[in-house]
Short mmCIF file of C-alpha atoms in Angstrom, two decimals:
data_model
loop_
_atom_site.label_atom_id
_atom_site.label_comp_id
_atom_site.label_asym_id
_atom_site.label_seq_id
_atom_site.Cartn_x
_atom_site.Cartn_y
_atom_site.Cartn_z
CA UNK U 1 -8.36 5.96 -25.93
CA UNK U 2 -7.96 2.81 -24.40
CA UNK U 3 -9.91 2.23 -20.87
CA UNK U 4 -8.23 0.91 -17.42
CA UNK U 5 -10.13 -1.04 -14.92
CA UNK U 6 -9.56 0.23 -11.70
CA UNK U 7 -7.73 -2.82 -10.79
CA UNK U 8 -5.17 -1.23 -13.32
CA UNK U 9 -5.11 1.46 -11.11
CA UNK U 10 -4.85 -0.21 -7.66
CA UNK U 11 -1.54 -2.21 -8.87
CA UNK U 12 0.00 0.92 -9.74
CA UNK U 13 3.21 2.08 -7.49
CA UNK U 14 2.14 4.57 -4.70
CA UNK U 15 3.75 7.60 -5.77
CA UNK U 16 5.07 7.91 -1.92
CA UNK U 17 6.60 4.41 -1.77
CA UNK U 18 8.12 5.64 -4.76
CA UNK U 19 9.49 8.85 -2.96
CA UNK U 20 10.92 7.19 -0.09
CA UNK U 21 12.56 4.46 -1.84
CA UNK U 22 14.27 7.06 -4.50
CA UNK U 23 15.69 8.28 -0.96
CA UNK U 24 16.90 4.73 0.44
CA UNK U 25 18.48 4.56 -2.97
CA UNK U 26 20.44 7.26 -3.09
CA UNK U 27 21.46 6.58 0.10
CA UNK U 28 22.72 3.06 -0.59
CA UNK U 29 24.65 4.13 -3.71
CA UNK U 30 26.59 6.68 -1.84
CA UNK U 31 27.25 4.42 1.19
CA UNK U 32 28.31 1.57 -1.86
CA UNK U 33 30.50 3.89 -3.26
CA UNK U 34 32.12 4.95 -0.32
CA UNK U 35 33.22 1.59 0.82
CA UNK U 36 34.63 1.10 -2.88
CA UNK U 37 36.71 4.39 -3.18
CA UNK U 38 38.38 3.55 0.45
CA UNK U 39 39.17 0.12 -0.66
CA UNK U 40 40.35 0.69 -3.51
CA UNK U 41 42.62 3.91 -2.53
CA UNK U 42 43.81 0.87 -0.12
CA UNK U 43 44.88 -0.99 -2.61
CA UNK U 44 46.28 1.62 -5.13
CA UNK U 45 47.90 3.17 -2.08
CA UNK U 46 49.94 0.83 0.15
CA UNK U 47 50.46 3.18 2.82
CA UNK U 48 46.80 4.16 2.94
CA UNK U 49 45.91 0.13 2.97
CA UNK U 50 48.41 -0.49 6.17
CA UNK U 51 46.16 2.78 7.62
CA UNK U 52 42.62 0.55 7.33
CA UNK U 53 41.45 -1.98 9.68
CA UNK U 54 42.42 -5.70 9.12
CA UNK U 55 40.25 -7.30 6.84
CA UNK U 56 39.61 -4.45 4.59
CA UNK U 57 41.87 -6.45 1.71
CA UNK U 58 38.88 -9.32 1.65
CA UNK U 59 37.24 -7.29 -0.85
CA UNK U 60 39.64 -7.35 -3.83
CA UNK U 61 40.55 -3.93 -5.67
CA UNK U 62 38.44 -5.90 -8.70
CA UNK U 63 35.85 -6.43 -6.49
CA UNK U 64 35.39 -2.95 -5.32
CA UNK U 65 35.89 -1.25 -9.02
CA UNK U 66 33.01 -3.61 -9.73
CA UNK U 67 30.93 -2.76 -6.73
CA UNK U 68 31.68 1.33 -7.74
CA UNK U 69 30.65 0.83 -11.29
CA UNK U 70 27.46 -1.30 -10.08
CA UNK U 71 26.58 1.60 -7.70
CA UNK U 72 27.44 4.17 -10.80
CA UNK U 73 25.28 2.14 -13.39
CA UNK U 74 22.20 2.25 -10.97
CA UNK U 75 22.81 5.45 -9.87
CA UNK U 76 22.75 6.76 -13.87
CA UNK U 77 19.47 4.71 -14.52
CA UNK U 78 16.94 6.28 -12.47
CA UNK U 79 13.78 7.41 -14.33
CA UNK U 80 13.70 10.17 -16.49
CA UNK U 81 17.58 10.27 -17.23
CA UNK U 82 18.67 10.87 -20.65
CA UNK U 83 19.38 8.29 -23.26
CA UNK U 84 23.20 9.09 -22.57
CA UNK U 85 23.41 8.49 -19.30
CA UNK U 86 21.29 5.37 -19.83
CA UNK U 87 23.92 4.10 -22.40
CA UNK U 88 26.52 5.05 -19.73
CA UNK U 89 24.83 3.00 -17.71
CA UNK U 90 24.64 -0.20 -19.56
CA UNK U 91 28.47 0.56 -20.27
CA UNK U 92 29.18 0.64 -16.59
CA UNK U 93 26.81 -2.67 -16.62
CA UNK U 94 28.84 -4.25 -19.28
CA UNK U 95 32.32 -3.64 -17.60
CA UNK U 96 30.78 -5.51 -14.44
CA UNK U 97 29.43 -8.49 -16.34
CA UNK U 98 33.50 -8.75 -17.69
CA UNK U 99 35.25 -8.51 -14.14
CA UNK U 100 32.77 -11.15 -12.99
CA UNK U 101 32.57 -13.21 -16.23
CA UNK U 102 36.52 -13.40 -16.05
CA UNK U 103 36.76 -14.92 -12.65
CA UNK U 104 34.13 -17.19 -13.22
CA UNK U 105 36.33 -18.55 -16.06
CA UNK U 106 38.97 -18.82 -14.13
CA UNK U 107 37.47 -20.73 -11.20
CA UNK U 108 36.00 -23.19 -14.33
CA UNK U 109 39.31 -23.62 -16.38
CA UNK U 110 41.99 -23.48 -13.73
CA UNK U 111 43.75 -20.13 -15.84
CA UNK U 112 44.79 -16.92 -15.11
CA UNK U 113 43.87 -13.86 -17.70
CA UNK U 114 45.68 -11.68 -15.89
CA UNK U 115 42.47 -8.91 -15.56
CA UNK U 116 42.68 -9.97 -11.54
CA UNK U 117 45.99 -8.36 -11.03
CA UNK U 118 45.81 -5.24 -13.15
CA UNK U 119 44.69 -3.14 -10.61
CA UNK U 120 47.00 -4.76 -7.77
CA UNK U 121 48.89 -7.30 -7.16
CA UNK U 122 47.83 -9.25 -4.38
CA UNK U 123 50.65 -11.70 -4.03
CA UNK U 124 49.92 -12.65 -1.00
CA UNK U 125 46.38 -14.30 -1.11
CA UNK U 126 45.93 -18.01 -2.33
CA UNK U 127 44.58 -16.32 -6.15
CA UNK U 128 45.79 -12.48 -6.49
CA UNK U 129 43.48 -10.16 -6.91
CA UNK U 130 40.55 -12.92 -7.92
CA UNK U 131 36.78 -12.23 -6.19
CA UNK U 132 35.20 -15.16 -4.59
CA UNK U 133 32.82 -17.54 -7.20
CA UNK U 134 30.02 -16.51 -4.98
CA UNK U 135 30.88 -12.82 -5.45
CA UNK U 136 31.75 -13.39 -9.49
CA UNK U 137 28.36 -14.78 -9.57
CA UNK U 138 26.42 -12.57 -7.39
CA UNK U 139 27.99 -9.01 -9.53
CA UNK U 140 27.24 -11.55 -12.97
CA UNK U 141 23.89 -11.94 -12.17
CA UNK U 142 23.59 -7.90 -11.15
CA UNK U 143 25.13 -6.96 -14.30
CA UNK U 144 22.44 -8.62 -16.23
CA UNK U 145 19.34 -6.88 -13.94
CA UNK U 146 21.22 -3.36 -14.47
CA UNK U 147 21.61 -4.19 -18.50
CA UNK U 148 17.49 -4.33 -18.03
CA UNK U 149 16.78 -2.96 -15.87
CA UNK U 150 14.38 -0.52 -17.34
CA UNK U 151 12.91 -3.39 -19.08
CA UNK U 152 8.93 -3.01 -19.11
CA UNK U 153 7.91 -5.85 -22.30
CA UNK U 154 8.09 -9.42 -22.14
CA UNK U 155 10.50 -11.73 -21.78
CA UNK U 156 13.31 -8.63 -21.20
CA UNK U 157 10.92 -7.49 -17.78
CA UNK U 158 10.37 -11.48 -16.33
CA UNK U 159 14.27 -12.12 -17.29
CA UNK U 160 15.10 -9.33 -15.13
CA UNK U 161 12.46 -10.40 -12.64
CA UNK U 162 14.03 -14.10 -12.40
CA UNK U 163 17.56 -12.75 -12.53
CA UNK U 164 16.88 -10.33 -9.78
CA UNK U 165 14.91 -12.99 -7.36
CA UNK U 166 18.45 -15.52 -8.44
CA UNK U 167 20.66 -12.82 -6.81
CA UNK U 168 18.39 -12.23 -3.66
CA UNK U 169 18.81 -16.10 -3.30
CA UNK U 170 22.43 -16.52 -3.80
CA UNK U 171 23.26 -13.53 -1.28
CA UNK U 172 20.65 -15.05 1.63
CA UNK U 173 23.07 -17.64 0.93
CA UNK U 174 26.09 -16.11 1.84
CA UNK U 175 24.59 -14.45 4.62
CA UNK U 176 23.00 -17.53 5.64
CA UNK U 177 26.82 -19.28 5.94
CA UNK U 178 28.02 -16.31 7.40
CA UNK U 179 25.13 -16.72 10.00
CA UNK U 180 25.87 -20.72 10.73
CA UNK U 181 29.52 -20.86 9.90
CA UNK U 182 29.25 -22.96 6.69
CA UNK U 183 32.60 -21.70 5.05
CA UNK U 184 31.91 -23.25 1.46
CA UNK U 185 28.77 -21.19 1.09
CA UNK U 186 30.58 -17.24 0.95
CA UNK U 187 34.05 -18.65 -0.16
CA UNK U 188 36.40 -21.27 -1.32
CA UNK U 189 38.47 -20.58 1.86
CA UNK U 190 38.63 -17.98 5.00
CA UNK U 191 41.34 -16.24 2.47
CA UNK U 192 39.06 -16.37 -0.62
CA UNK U 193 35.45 -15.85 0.54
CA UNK U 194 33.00 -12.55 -0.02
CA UNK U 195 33.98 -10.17 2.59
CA UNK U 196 31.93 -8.56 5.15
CA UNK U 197 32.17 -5.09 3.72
CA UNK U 198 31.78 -7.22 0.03
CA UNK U 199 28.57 -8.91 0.75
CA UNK U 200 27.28 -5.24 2.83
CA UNK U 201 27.69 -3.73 -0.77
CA UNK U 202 25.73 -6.75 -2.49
CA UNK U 203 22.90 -6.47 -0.38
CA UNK U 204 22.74 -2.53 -0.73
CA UNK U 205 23.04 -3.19 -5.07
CA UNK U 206 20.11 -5.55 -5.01
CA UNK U 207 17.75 -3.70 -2.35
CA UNK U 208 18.38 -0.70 -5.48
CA UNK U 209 18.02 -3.19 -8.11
CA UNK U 210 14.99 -4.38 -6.39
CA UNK U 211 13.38 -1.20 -5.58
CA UNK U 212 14.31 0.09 -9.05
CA UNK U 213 12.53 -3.19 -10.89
CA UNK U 214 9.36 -2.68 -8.29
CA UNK U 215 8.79 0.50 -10.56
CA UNK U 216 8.53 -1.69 -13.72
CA UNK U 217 8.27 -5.46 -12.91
CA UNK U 218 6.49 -8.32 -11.31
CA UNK U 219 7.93 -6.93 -8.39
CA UNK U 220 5.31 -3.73 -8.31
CA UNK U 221 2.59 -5.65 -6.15
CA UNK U 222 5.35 -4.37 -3.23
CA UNK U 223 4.24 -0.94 -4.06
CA UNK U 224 1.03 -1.10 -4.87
CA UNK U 225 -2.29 1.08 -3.34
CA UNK U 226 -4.28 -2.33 -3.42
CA UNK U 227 -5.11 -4.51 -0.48
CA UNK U 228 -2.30 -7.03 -2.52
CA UNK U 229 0.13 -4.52 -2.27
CA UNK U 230 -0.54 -3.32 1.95
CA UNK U 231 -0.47 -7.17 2.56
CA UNK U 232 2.48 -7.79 1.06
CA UNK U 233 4.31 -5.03 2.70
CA UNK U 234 3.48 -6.45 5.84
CA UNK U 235 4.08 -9.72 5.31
CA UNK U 236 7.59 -9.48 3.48
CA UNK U 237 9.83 -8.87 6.23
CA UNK U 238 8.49 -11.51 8.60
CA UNK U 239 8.93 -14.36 5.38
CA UNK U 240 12.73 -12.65 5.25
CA UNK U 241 13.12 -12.56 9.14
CA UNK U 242 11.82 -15.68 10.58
CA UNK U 243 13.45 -18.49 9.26
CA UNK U 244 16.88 -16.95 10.06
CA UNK U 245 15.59 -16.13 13.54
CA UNK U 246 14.25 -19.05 14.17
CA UNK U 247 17.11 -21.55 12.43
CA UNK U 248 19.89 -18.93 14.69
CA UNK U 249 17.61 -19.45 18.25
CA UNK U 250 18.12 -23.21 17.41
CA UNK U 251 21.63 -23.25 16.96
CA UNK U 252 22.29 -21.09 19.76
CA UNK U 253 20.00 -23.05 22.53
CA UNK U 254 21.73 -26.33 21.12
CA UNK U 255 25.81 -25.32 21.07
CA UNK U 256 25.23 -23.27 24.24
CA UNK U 257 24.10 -26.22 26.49
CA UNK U 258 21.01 -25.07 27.33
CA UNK U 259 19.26 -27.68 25.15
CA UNK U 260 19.75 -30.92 23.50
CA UNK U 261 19.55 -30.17 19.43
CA UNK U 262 16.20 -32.31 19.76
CA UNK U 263 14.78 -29.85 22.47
CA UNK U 264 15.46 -26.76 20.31
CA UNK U 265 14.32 -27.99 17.55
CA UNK U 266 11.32 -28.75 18.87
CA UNK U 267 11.22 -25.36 20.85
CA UNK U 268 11.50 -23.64 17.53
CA UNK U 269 9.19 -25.58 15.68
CA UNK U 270 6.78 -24.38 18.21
CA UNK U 271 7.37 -20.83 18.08
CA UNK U 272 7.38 -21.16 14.48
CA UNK U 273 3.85 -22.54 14.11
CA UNK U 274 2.85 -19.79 16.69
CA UNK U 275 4.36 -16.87 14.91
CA UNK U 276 3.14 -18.18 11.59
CA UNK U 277 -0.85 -18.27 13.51
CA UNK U 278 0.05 -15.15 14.74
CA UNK U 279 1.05 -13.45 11.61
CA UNK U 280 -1.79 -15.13 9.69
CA UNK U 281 -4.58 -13.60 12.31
CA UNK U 282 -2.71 -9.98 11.86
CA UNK U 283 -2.86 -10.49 8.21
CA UNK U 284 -6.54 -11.10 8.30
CA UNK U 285 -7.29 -8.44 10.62
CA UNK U 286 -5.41 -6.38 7.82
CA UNK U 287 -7.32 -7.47 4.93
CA UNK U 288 -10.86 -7.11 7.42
CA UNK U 289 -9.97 -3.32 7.90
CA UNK U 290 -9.26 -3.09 4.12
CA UNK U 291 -13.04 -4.85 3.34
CA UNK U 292 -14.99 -2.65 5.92
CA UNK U 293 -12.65 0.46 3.89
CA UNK U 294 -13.79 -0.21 0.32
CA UNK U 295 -17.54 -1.38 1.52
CA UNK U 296 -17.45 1.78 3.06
CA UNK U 297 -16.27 3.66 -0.14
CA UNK U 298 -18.88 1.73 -1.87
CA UNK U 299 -22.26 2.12 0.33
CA UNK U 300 -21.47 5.49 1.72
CA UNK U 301 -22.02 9.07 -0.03
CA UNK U 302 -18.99 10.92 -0.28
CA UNK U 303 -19.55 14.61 0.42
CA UNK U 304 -21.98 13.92 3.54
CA UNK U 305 -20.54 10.48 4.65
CA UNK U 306 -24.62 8.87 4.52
CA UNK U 307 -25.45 5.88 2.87
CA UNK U 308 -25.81 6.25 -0.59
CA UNK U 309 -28.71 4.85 -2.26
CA UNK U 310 -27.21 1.28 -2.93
CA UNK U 311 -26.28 1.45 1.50
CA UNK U 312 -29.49 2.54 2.24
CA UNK U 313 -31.30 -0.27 0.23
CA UNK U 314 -29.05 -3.04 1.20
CA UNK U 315 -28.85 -2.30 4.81
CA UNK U 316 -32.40 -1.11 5.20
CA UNK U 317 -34.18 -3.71 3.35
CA UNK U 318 -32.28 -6.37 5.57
CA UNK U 319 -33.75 -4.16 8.75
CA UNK U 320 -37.49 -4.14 7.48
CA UNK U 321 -37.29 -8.21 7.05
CA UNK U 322 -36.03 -8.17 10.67
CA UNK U 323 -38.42 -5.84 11.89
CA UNK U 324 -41.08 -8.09 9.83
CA UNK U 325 -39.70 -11.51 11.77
CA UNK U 326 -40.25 -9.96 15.17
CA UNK U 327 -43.41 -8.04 14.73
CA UNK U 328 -42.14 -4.85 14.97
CA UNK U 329 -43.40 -1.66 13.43
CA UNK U 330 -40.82 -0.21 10.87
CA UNK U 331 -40.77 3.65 9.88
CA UNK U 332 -39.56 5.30 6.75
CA UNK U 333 -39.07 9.15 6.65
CA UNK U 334 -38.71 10.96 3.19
CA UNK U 335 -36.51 14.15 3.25
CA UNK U 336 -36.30 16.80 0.23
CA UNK U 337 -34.63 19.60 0.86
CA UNK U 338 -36.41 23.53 -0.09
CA UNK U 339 -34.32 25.28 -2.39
CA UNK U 340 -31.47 23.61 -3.15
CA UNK U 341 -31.36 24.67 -6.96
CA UNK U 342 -31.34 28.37 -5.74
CA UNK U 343 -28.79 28.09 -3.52
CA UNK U 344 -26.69 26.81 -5.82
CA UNK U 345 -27.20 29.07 -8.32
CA UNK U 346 -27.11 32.22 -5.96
CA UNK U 347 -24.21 31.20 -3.36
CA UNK U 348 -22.27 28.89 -5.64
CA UNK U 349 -21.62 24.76 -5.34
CA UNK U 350 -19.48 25.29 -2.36
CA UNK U 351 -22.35 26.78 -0.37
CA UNK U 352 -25.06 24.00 -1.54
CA UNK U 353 -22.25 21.44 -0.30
CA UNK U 354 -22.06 22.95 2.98
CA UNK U 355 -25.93 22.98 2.95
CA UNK U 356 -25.85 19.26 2.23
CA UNK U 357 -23.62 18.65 4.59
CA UNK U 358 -25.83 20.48 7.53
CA UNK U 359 -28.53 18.15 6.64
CA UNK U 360 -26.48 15.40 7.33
CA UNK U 361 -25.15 16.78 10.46
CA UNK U 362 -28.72 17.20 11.81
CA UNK U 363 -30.05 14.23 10.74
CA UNK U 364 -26.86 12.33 12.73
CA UNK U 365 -27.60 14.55 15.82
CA UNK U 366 -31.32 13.83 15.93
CA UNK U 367 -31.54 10.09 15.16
CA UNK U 368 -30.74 7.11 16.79
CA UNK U 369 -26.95 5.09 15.66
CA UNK U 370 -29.34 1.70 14.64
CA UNK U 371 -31.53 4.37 12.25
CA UNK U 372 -30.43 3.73 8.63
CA UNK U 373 -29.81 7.19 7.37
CA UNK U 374 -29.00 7.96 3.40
CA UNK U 375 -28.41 10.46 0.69
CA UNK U 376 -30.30 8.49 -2.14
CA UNK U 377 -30.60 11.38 -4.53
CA UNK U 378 -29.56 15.16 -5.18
CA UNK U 379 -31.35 16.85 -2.43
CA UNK U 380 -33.18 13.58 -0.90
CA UNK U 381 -32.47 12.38 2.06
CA UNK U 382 -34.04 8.79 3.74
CA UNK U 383 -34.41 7.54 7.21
CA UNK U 384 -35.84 4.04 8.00
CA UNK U 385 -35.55 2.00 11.06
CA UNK U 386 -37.68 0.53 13.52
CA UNK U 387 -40.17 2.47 15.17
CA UNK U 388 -43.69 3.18 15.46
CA UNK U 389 -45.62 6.11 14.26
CA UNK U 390 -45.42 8.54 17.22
CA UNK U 391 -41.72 8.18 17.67
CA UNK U 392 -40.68 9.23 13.82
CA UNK U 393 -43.38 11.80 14.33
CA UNK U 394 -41.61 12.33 17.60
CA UNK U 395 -38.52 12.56 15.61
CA UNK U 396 -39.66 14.69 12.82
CA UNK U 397 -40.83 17.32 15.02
CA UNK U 398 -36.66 17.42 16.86
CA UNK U 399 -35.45 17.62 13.44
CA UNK U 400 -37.34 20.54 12.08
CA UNK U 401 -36.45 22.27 15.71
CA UNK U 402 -32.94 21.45 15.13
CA UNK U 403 -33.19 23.12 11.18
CA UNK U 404 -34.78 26.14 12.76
CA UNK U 405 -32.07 26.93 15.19
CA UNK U 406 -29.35 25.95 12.65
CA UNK U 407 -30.73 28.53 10.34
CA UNK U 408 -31.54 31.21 12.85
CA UNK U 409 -27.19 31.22 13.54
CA UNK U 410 -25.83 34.67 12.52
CA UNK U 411 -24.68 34.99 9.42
CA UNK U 412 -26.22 31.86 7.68
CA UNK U 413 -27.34 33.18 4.31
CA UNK U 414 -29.71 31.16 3.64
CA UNK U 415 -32.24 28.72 5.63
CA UNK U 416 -32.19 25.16 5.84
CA UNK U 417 -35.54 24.02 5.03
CA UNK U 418 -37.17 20.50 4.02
CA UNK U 419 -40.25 18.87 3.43
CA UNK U 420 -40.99 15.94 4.88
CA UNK U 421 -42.70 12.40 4.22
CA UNK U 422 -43.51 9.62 6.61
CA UNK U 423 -44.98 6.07 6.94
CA UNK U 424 -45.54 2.89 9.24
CA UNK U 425 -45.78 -0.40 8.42
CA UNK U 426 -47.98 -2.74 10.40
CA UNK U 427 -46.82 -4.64 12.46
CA UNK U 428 -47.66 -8.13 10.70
CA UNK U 429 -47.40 -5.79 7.22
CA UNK U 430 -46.33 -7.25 4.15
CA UNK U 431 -45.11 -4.31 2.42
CA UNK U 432 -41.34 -4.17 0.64
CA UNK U 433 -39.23 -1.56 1.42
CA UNK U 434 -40.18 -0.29 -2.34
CA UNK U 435 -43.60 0.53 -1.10
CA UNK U 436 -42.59 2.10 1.75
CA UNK U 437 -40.67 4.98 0.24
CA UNK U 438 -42.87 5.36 -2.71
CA UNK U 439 -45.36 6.11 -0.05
CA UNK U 440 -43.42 8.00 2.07
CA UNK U 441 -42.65 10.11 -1.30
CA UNK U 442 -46.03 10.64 -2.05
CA UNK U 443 -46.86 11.97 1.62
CA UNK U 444 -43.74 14.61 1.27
CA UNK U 445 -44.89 15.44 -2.22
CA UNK U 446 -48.64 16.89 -0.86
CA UNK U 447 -46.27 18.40 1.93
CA UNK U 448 -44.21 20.07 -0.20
CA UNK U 449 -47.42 21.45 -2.08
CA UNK U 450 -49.49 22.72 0.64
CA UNK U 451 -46.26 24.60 1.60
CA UNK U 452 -45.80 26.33 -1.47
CA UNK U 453 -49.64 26.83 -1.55
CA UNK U 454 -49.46 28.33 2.46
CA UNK U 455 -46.42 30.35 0.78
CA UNK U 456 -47.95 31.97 -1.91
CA UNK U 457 -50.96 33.14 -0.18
CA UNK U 458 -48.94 34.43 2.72
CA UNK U 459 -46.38 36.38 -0.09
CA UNK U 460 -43.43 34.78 1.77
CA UNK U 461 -39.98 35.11 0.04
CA UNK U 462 -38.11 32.13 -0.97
CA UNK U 463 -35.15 33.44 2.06
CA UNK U 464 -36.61 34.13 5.41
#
C-alpha cells in the first residue's frame, strides 16, 4: 500500500467546504435555470414576452437554451453520478460548445447559419437571435471546463484549470465594463451586448464550475484543512474585491466633482497601500495563530493537554540555561503514578484515562503557570522550573494533599496515588537537564520501594 505524507492529507478538500458548496451549487443551478425557462417561454411565447420587464429580450432564446443546458450539464456531473448521466452531461456540454462555436463563426466570417433564428426570430435586433462574442466566448470556454470537468490526470485536469481561470477573466471583464461604462467590453453595441440577467447566469455557471474543479484541480488549495488553504480563503475575496472598489471610489470622487482625477487617484492609491498593509498584518496574524496551533499539537500530550516529552525537553532545557545565567536554583520533580496497570486492567482504558487526566488536573491546580509541567511517559509525569529546595518540597507536600482529597470524593473507585522524586541544582551548578531527571528518577525509584516495603509489612491492599 502506498504511504501519504501528511501534507497529502492537509491539501485534501474539507469535507464541510465540500458540504456547503454542494448547497451553493444547487442553488445556483436552479436560480440559472429559472432565469432560462422564463426567457425562453418569452421568446417561444410572444404574449408571455410582452408580460416581462423591458430588457428581458437581451439574453437571446440561444443564449438562454445554452445557459439551461450549461446549468443541466453541471447539475448531471456531480460526484458519484452514473456513467449515463455523466455522458448526458458531456452531451448537454457538447450542444453548448455548438451554439457558441456557431456565433463565434459568424462574428469571424460575416455569415449567417441560420442556428441563431431557429428558436425565434428576432427581427428586430441588429443580428437575430445571435449572443454577444463575449457571451459566445464566455459559454465556449464553459463548454470545454464541463466536457472535463471531472478531469483528475494531466494535461485534461491543468486544461480545465487554465480554461476555467480564462472564463473567470473574460467575465470580470464584462462586469468590469459594465462597472465603468466601457460598451466594447460586454457587447458590440447597447443592442448586442451580454445582458444583465446573461452575465448573472455566467457568473453563477463558473462559481459551479469552479467549486466543482476545487474538488479535483489546482483549484483544491481553496478547500484545503492546511494553513495554505485557511489563508487563501481569507485572502480571495479581498484580491476579487479591492481593485473594483478601489478603481469605482476613483471614478466616482473624479466625475462627481468632488475631486480632480489626480486627487482621487492619489486618494485611492493611498487607501490601497493601506488596505493591502492591513490585509497583510491580518494575514500574518492568521498564519501566527495557525503556528502556535500545530506547535501546540506537536509539544503538547493529547489526552491530558501537558507537554509531551519533546515540550517538556525543549521548553525546560531553555529554562534551566536561564535559571543557570542568573544564578538561580532550578527544581525538577519526578512523578510515577501507583497502579496504573491495575486500573486499567480492572476498570477498563476509559477509567485509567480519567485517572491520567486527574493527575494533570492536580498538577495544574497546585503549580505555578511559569512551572514546565509534562507527560513524558505512560504513567510519568515531570515538573521543572525555578525554585529552590523548600518550595518544590513545599509543593510536593500541596500536591499529595490535593491527591488525598481527590481520592477521598465519594464514589472514586480507586485512589490516586504517586511516588515522587525531587532535586536542586546549585545555584552556580553545571548539571544538564539530563542529569537532573535521571536523578530525580533515581530519588522516586527508592520512594517507590520503601513504599511497597512500608506496604507489605503493614498488609495494606493495593485499593484503600
Amino acid at each position: 500500500m502506498q504511504k501519504r505524507s501528511p501534507s497529502e492529507f492537509s491539501n485534501r478538500p474539507d469535507p464541510a467546504q465540500l458540504k456547503t458548496l454542494a448547497i451553493l451549487q444547487i442553488v445556483c443551478e436552479v436560480l440559472v435555470l429559472m432565469v432560462a425557462a422564463v426567457v425562453l417561454v418569452g421568446w417561444l411565447v410572444p404574449p408571455i414576452g410582452r408580460l416581462l420587464p423591458s430588457g428581458w429580450d437581451l439574453m437571446k432564446a440561444n443564449t438562454a437554451l445554452a445557459a439551461g443546458c450549461s446549468a443541466w450539464s453541471l447539475a448531471l456531473s456531480q460526484p458519484r453520478r452514473s456513467r449515463s448521466s455523466l455522458l448526458v452531461s458531456r452531451v448537454l456540454a457538447v450542444v453548448v460548445a455548438v451554439l457558441a462555436a456557431t456565433s463565434l463563426a459568424e462574428y469571424a466570417f460575416h455569415l449567417s447559419v441560420g442556428l441563431d433564428t431557429l428558436l425565434a426570430a428576432d427581427a428586430q435586433s441588429q443580428h437575430p437571435g445571435r449572443m454577444s462574442p463575449q457571451t459566445a466566448g464566455a459559454f465556449a470556454l464553459l463548454s470545454v471546463v464541463m466536457i472535463c470537468i471531472r478531469a483528475r490526470k494531466r494535461p485534461s485536469s491543468r486544461v480545465a484549470d487554465f480554461l476555467l481561470f480564462s472564463l473567470c477573466l473574460l467575465i470580470l471583464t464584462i462586469l468590469s465594463g459594465y462597472a465603468f461604462g466601457a460598451v466594447h467590453m460586454f457587447g458590440i453595441t447597447m443592442s448586442t451586448r451580454t445582458s444583465l440577467q446573461t452575465l448573472g447566469s455566467l457568473m453563477l455557471l463558473s462559481f459551479i464550475a469552479f467549486a466543482r474543479r476545487a474538488e479535483y484541480g489546482s483549484f483544491s488549495i481553496l478547500l484545503g484543512n492546511g494553513i495554505g488553504g485557511r489563508i487563501a480563503r481569507i485572502a480571495t475575496p479581498f484580491a476579487l474585491a479591492l481593485p473594483f472598489a478601489l478603481q469605482a471610489g476613483s471614478f466616482l470622487l473624479s466625475h462627481s466633482g468632488t475631486m480632480t482625477v489626480q486627487y482621487a487617484t492619489a486618494t485611492m492609491t493611498s487607501l490601497a497601500a493601506m488596505l493591502a498593509f492591513g490585509l497583510v498584518i491580518l494575514l500574518a496574524r492568521r498564519i501566527d495563530a495557525q503556528e502556535r496551533e500545530i506547535r501546540d499539537l506537536s509539544l503538547r500530550d493529547g489526552l491530558t493537554g501537558l507537554y509531551n516529552r519533546r515540550g517538556f525537553f525543549v521548553l525546560a532545557e531553555q529554562a534551566l540555561l536561564l535559571s543557570q545565567r542568573s544564578g538561580s536554583q532550578f527544581s525538577v520533580l519526578f512523578i510515577d503514578l501507583d497502579n496504573l496497570k491495575l486500573v486499567n486492567d480492572t476498570f477498563g482504558h476509559d477509567t485509567g484515562s480519567i485517572f491520567l487526566t486527574d493527575v494533570a488536573d492536580l498538577l495544574h491546580q497546585t503549580f505555578r503557570k511559569t512551572d514546565i509541567i509534562g507527560r513524558i511517559g505512560g504513567d510519568e509525569f515531570v515538573v521543572a522550573g525555578e525554585a529552590g529546595e523548600a518550595e518544590m518540597e513545599f509543593a510536593s507536600q500541596r500536591l499529595q494533599q490535593a491527591a488525598a482529597q481527590r481520592s477521598a470524593e465519594l464514589g472514586r473507585p480507586f485512589p490516586i496515588g504517586f511516588s515522587l522524586g525531587q532535586v536542586t541544582s546549585d545555584a552556580n551548578g553545571s548539571e544538564t537537564l539530563e542529569d537532573l531527571l535521571r536523578d530525580a528518577d533515581h530519588t522516586m525509584y527508592r520512594a517507590k520501594r520503601l513504599k511497597k516495603t512500608q506496604s507489605a509489612a503493614e498488609g495494606r491492599a493495593v485499593f484503600a
